[in-house]
Amino acid sequence: MKKIAVLGYGVVGTGLIELIEKNKSKDEEAEIHVETILVKHKEKHLKKKLSDKITDSFEEVFSKDWDILVEVIGGINPAYQYVKKALSLGKHVVTANKDLIAEYGDELFQLAKDNRVSLKFEASVAGGIPIIKPLTESLSGNEIRSVKGIINGTTNFILSKMYEEGVEYEEALREAQVLGFAEANPDSDVLGYDAARKLAILSTLAFKKRVFWKDIDVEGITSIDSKDFAYAKRANCKIKLLSYSKKEENKVFASVKPVLIDSESDFYRVNNEVNSVIVSGDAVGELVFKGSGAGMLPTASAVYGDIIDLALNKNSIVINSFSEDKFNIESNLKEKVQSLIRIHTDNKENLIKELNGRFLTAEFIDIFDNEIGLLVDGYTEGEIEEGLILLKELSYVNNVKRILKVS
Amino acid sequence: MKKIAVLGYGVVGTGLIELIEKNKSKDEEAEIHVETILVKHKEKHLKKKLSDKITDSFEEVFSKDWDILVEVIGGINPAYQYVKKALSLGKHVVTANKDLIAEYGDELFQLAKDNRVSLKFEASVAGGIPIIKPLTESLSGNEIRSVKGIINGTTNFILSKMYEEGVEYEEALREAQVLGFAEANPDSDVLGYDAARKLAILSTLAFKKRVFWKDIDVEGITSIDSKDFAYAKRANCKIKLLSYSKKEENKVFASVKPVLIDSESDFYRVNNEVNSVIVSGDAVGELVFKGSGAGMLPTASAVYGDIIDLALNKNSIVINSFSEDKFNIESNLKEKVQSLIRIHTDNKENLIKELNGRFLTAEFIDIFDNEIGLLVDGYTEGEIEEGLILLKELSYVNNVKRILKVS
């Protein structure tokens, strides 16, 4: 039997208490006893389960006797201080907090190591999908070559709506906000920072040296419009916010950006709030994981799994990768890629002639006035960018937009 | 540092030694030292790595000092005796052997428990895909509702060839044999027994009481022909050998059989030797896993992960489910399903009239002489079987074949 202190009684906390109550008496050895629950405003939670365990005093939490701190407040402060204190006191910590791990992973895992306790964080990336454990345990014989994922539910919901309903970004965002899939201030999601933090965590574990989230090239979805989707559909594609990192020798490429996803890709059918991660290892090859990336019970399921591991004394392996040197991150793929290019022009005829000379593999999509879409294949991102700089200098070219295509 | 004894130096054993050599000095704490390797014919392995560790004497293996027995011989005998002996001596065991776990899981896990050691078996189902660990550890807060999978690479390879190349079963089987995807005697794979053993293992872990493989209703792929594929293509489907189990209250349904898989299904793009498992839990919802189901390095990757767990003292949780009472297994789904029915007849006109009266939702596919295909929806398997019995009594009906459709 393990005693836990829970910090936060919001969506994930509520799901966790539900799972703990449901699983009571299933396995005596793995029984979890909730000793105390920290909340900000006690009066908000009086009708919930275990309301007698609720306190709004941080000191009271730390005055009680428990084995594991479960942090489901989210955000950096005050979660950071509480987690640090618990680890310093030699207590195990389970957290669902990607901000915390991405920002302070180096310090926190070192603290856990120094105090010989575990800091577990399965729920911090891709919600209910088991991905941290496979990456750190099951695949230990592999050199991981790449990690790619659809790991932000908010943007995937918005992009799915735009694809299905043909609406513009603003309308899809409002719908997501009404349904609770986007926050009132959606910046962290729609600008790609949330995905970058999660990609940083996965990449750090995969490549065994720190990939810092602020070093990742990030492009959000706010400039994706219905015309992009019109081109995408012509090319038999959807648009998804793809988080992608790749290691070659000692170099790491990492980026978060909206890309065209081909209908043959495993990501094509990852819609709405669903997440998916594809890990490529030198021994195992490509592994696909797909499931609920957020939500009360899926996230609680991951937190619960971490707690049970600790209850059964299956402590985490020591995570050293966050404390290692940082990788220098490259933001452009060196390999040949496919891209969709949209060029706004008042002279289509001249432009097409010019483009035919410039890109050998151009496939034109001519569906809108005053612009030309083209799919190019067989150039590196750098080569395409160079070409576009020259194009922009032409008098009849007004505007250029490029989206990578991933098959 | 842990010392291991490896039993078997075939495909998986060779991959394992390669991974151990490759990962040497990566992590001192998790270093694996190969103490001895048991083979049948020493002379066959003299040019391999670590040939100085090879012995053909079982007694010699057990006279040495090691911590973990790694069994990659396959088959029941002599693996069963060796594993039992190791567990009785208080040694951990890692095995890739689905036959052994499916057949003797009850006895072996009890023996492991009695001797306070771990019996690990990640590689026994779906090769390199981490599925045993997610099911037994990550999802511990969930009641698992169903498990479905494409978990036999041989049949999936054969069915993929039949779909892509329009060839008959015998030709696709020969191709699989030439390429090493099918054995000289392919019965265990093509008749569905291999998949049934794996489904039994997954279902036992998922539902926490034993599902015995011999109780599972099994139908192989040997009677699938090119006409079935012609109908499938018309219905926008492929044909796959689906292993499916489902728990409702205290009843378990389980079957292995070829089914039509709709193009919207996650299984539609699981081709050739690739495996995929979809687990549905009450908290987490549906989780999809996909990857290499067999092969030297993918399987070795799973075995290696198990060894490292033990090397880092992350022992398995005690697996009790195999020792519990057996479930009574039902073989027909009680829910309404879709089916493809092929009826051989010398009077199409009368038959269509008869069918229109019998199935309200029939959609006819008329592409061959002397037979009619129809897709029916909204009937249970039992209802359809009853209908087919009556149909068979009609003078102009010669033969009837039914394939379930899964969307």
mmCIF file of N, CA, C and O in Angstrom, chain B residues 319-359:
data_model
loop_
_atom_site.group_PDB
_atom_site.id
_atom_site.type_symbol
_atom_site.label_atom_id
_atom_site.label_comp_id
_atom_site.label_asym_id
_atom_site.label_seq_id
_atom_site.Cartn_x
_atom_site.Cartn_y
_atom_site.Cartn_z
ATOM 1 N N ILE B 319 2.525 -12.127 -12.499
ATOM 2 C CA ILE B 319 1.452 -12.389 -13.457
ATOM 3 C C ILE B 319 0.609 -13.533 -12.913
ATOM 4 O O ILE B 319 1.058 -14.680 -12.874
ATOM 5 N N ASN B 320 -0.575 -13.208 -12.443
ATOM 6 C CA ASN B 320 -1.449 -14.233 -11.872
ATOM 7 C C ASN B 320 -2.481 -14.755 -12.860
ATOM 8 O O ASN B 320 -3.070 -15.807 -12.650
ATOM 9 N N SER B 321 -2.707 -13.989 -13.931
ATOM 10 C CA SER B 321 -3.890 -14.265 -14.757
ATOM 11 C C SER B 321 -3.886 -15.657 -15.393
ATOM 12 O O SER B 321 -4.938 -16.239 -15.607
ATOM 13 N N PHE B 322 -2.695 -16.199 -15.679
ATOM 14 C CA PHE B 322 -2.654 -17.525 -16.317
ATOM 15 C C PHE B 322 -3.073 -18.634 -15.368
ATOM 16 O O PHE B 322 -3.515 -19.689 -15.791
ATOM 17 N N SER B 323 -2.880 -18.382 -14.065
ATOM 18 C CA SER B 323 -3.176 -19.428 -13.086
ATOM 19 C C SER B 323 -4.619 -19.395 -12.622
ATOM 20 O O SER B 323 -5.068 -20.268 -11.884
ATOM 21 N N GLU B 324 -5.367 -18.368 -13.027
ATOM 22 C CA GLU B 324 -6.766 -18.278 -12.622
ATOM 23 C C GLU B 324 -7.611 -19.263 -13.441
ATOM 24 O O GLU B 324 -7.153 -19.843 -14.410
ATOM 25 N N ASP B 325 -8.892 -19.406 -13.028
ATOM 26 C CA ASP B 325 -9.819 -20.235 -13.791
ATOM 27 C C ASP B 325 -9.824 -19.820 -15.254
ATOM 28 O O ASP B 325 -9.591 -18.669 -15.579
ATOM 29 N N LYS B 326 -10.179 -20.757 -16.101
ATOM 30 C CA LYS B 326 -10.334 -20.420 -17.516
ATOM 31 C C LYS B 326 -11.684 -19.759 -17.767
ATOM 32 O O LYS B 326 -12.684 -20.087 -17.123
ATOM 33 N N PHE B 327 -11.695 -18.856 -18.703
ATOM 34 C CA PHE B 327 -12.961 -18.323 -19.197
ATOM 35 C C PHE B 327 -13.628 -19.368 -20.097
ATOM 36 O O PHE B 327 -12.935 -20.119 -20.788
ATOM 37 N N ASN B 328 -14.947 -19.375 -20.112
ATOM 38 C CA ASN B 328 -15.645 -20.086 -21.179
ATOM 39 C C ASN B 328 -15.688 -19.162 -22.383
ATOM 40 O O ASN B 328 -16.143 -18.028 -22.270
ATOM 41 N N ILE B 329 -15.225 -19.623 -23.498
ATOM 42 C CA ILE B 329 -15.077 -18.753 -24.652
ATOM 43 C C ILE B 329 -16.263 -18.893 -25.605
ATOM 44 O O ILE B 329 -16.660 -20.005 -25.945
ATOM 45 N N GLU B 330 -16.812 -17.783 -26.006
ATOM 46 C CA GLU B 330 -17.868 -17.810 -27.018
ATOM 47 C C GLU B 330 -17.241 -17.483 -28.363
ATOM 48 O O GLU B 330 -16.319 -16.678 -28.452
ATOM 49 N N SER B 331 -17.763 -18.095 -29.405
ATOM 50 C CA SER B 331 -17.106 -17.901 -30.699
ATOM 51 C C SER B 331 -17.919 -17.034 -31.655
ATOM 52 O O SER B 331 -17.416 -16.617 -32.690
ATOM 53 N N ASN B 332 -19.178 -16.752 -31.324
ATOM 54 C CA ASN B 332 -19.953 -15.864 -32.194
ATOM 55 C C ASN B 332 -20.247 -14.549 -31.491
ATOM 56 O O ASN B 332 -20.638 -14.529 -30.342
ATOM 57 N N LEU B 333 -20.046 -13.453 -32.229
ATOM 58 C CA LEU B 333 -20.360 -12.134 -31.690
ATOM 59 C C LEU B 333 -21.871 -12.007 -31.546
ATOM 60 O O LEU B 333 -22.614 -12.342 -32.451
ATOM 61 N N LYS B 334 -22.316 -11.491 -30.399
ATOM 62 C CA LYS B 334 -23.752 -11.308 -30.205
ATOM 63 C C LYS B 334 -24.243 -10.013 -30.859
ATOM 64 O O LYS B 334 -25.433 -9.794 -31.008
ATOM 65 N N GLU B 335 -23.306 -9.133 -31.201
ATOM 66 C CA GLU B 335 -23.731 -7.847 -31.765
ATOM 67 C C GLU B 335 -24.015 -7.947 -33.268
ATOM 68 O O GLU B 335 -23.645 -8.916 -33.917
ATOM 69 N N LYS B 336 -24.716 -6.941 -33.772
ATOM 70 C CA LYS B 336 -25.019 -6.922 -35.199
ATOM 71 C C LYS B 336 -23.751 -6.623 -35.992
ATOM 72 O O LYS B 336 -22.973 -5.763 -35.618
ATOM 73 N N VAL B 337 -23.553 -7.378 -37.064
ATOM 74 C CA VAL B 337 -22.313 -7.255 -37.824
ATOM 75 C C VAL B 337 -22.610 -7.086 -39.312
ATOM 76 O O VAL B 337 -23.766 -7.165 -39.739
ATOM 77 N N GLN B 338 -21.545 -6.856 -40.049
ATOM 78 C CA GLN B 338 -21.631 -6.869 -41.505
ATOM 79 C C GLN B 338 -20.969 -8.143 -42.001
ATOM 80 O O GLN B 338 -20.006 -8.619 -41.411
ATOM 81 N N SER B 339 -21.484 -8.694 -43.088
ATOM 82 C CA SER B 339 -20.870 -9.897 -43.640
ATOM 83 C C SER B 339 -20.921 -9.873 -45.164
ATOM 84 O O SER B 339 -21.823 -9.280 -45.761
ATOM 85 N N LEU B 340 -19.926 -10.515 -45.753
ATOM 86 C CA LEU B 340 -19.980 -10.820 -47.177
ATOM 87 C C LEU B 340 -20.426 -12.269 -47.303
ATOM 88 O O LEU B 340 -19.885 -13.158 -46.636
ATOM 89 N N ILE B 341 -21.455 -12.507 -48.131
ATOM 90 C CA ILE B 341 -21.915 -13.881 -48.361
ATOM 91 C C ILE B 341 -21.771 -14.191 -49.846
ATOM 92 O O ILE B 341 -22.161 -13.373 -50.692
ATOM 93 N N ARG B 342 -21.168 -15.314 -50.145
ATOM 94 C CA ARG B 342 -21.053 -15.772 -51.538
ATOM 95 C C ARG B 342 -21.934 -16.998 -51.691
ATOM 96 O O ARG B 342 -21.795 -17.956 -50.940
ATOM 97 N N ILE B 343 -22.808 -16.968 -52.681
ATOM 98 C CA ILE B 343 -23.709 -18.114 -52.881
ATOM 99 C C ILE B 343 -23.576 -18.630 -54.308
ATOM 100 O O ILE B 343 -23.783 -17.890 -55.275
ATOM 101 N N HIS B 344 -23.193 -19.899 -54.408
ATOM 102 C CA HIS B 344 -23.050 -20.544 -55.706
ATOM 103 C C HIS B 344 -24.433 -21.039 -56.129
ATOM 104 O O HIS B 344 -25.118 -21.709 -55.362
ATOM 105 N N THR B 345 -24.841 -20.713 -57.357
ATOM 106 C CA THR B 345 -26.211 -21.042 -57.751
ATOM 107 C C THR B 345 -26.296 -21.257 -59.265
ATOM 108 O O THR B 345 -25.481 -20.725 -60.018
ATOM 109 N N ASP B 346 -27.289 -22.026 -59.706
ATOM 110 C CA ASP B 346 -27.539 -22.089 -61.141
ATOM 111 C C ASP B 346 -28.818 -21.326 -61.496
ATOM 112 O O ASP B 346 -29.355 -21.461 -62.585
ATOM 113 N N ASN B 347 -29.311 -20.516 -60.567
ATOM 114 C CA ASN B 347 -30.485 -19.706 -60.864
ATOM 115 C C ASN B 347 -30.381 -18.364 -60.114
ATOM 116 O O ASN B 347 -30.965 -18.176 -59.046
ATOM 117 N N LYS B 348 -29.608 -17.445 -60.700
ATOM 118 C CA LYS B 348 -29.370 -16.163 -60.033
ATOM 119 C C LYS B 348 -30.663 -15.409 -59.760
ATOM 120 O O LYS B 348 -30.836 -14.799 -58.705
ATOM 121 N N GLU B 349 -31.559 -15.455 -60.752
ATOM 122 C CA GLU B 349 -32.768 -14.634 -60.667
ATOM 123 C C GLU B 349 -33.610 -15.011 -59.445
ATOM 124 O O GLU B 349 -33.981 -14.166 -58.634
ATOM 125 N N ASN B 350 -33.903 -16.314 -59.344
ATOM 126 C CA ASN B 350 -34.682 -16.784 -58.193
ATOM 127 C C ASN B 350 -33.968 -16.494 -56.872
ATOM 128 O O ASN B 350 -34.584 -16.101 -55.883
ATOM 129 N N LEU B 351 -32.660 -16.692 -56.900
ATOM 130 C CA LEU B 351 -31.891 -16.499 -55.670
ATOM 131 C C LEU B 351 -31.990 -15.047 -55.193
ATOM 132 O O LEU B 351 -32.200 -14.780 -54.009
ATOM 133 N N ILE B 352 -31.837 -14.114 -56.130
ATOM 134 C CA ILE B 352 -31.892 -12.686 -55.741
ATOM 135 C C ILE B 352 -33.258 -12.350 -55.152
ATOM 136 O O ILE B 352 -33.344 -11.656 -54.130
ATOM 137 N N LYS B 353 -34.325 -12.889 -55.762
ATOM 138 C CA LYS B 353 -35.667 -12.671 -55.200
ATOM 139 C C LYS B 353 -35.733 -13.193 -53.769
ATOM 140 O O LYS B 353 -36.189 -12.523 -52.841
ATOM 141 N N GLU B 354 -35.253 -14.402 -53.587
ATOM 142 C CA GLU B 354 -35.264 -15.057 -52.274
ATOM 143 C C GLU B 354 -34.465 -14.230 -51.246
ATOM 144 O O GLU B 354 -34.897 -14.005 -50.110
ATOM 145 N N LEU B 355 -33.283 -13.760 -51.686
ATOM 146 C CA LEU B 355 -32.408 -13.009 -50.770
ATOM 147 C C LEU B 355 -33.031 -11.671 -50.390
ATOM 148 O O LEU B 355 -32.929 -11.226 -49.246
ATOM 149 N N ASN B 356 -33.682 -11.025 -51.359
ATOM 150 C CA ASN B 356 -34.327 -9.742 -51.075
ATOM 151 C C ASN B 356 -35.396 -9.884 -49.998
ATOM 152 O O ASN B 356 -35.596 -8.980 -49.191
ATOM 153 N N GLY B 357 -36.054 -11.035 -49.986
ATOM 154 C CA GLY B 357 -37.061 -11.260 -48.958
ATOM 155 C C GLY B 357 -36.442 -11.560 -47.605
ATOM 156 O O GLY B 357 -37.020 -11.291 -46.561
ATOM 157 N N ARG B 358 -35.237 -12.104 -47.630
ATOM 158 C CA ARG B 358 -34.636 -12.610 -46.403
ATOM 159 C C ARG B 358 -33.772 -11.567 -45.678
ATOM 160 O O ARG B 358 -33.792 -11.489 -44.450
ATOM 161 N N PHE B 359 -32.995 -10.812 -46.455
ATOM 162 C CA PHE B 359 -32.126 -9.789 -45.845
ATOM 163 C C PHE B 359 -32.570 -8.407 -46.305
ATOM 164 O O PHE B 359 -32.529 -8.089 -47.501
#
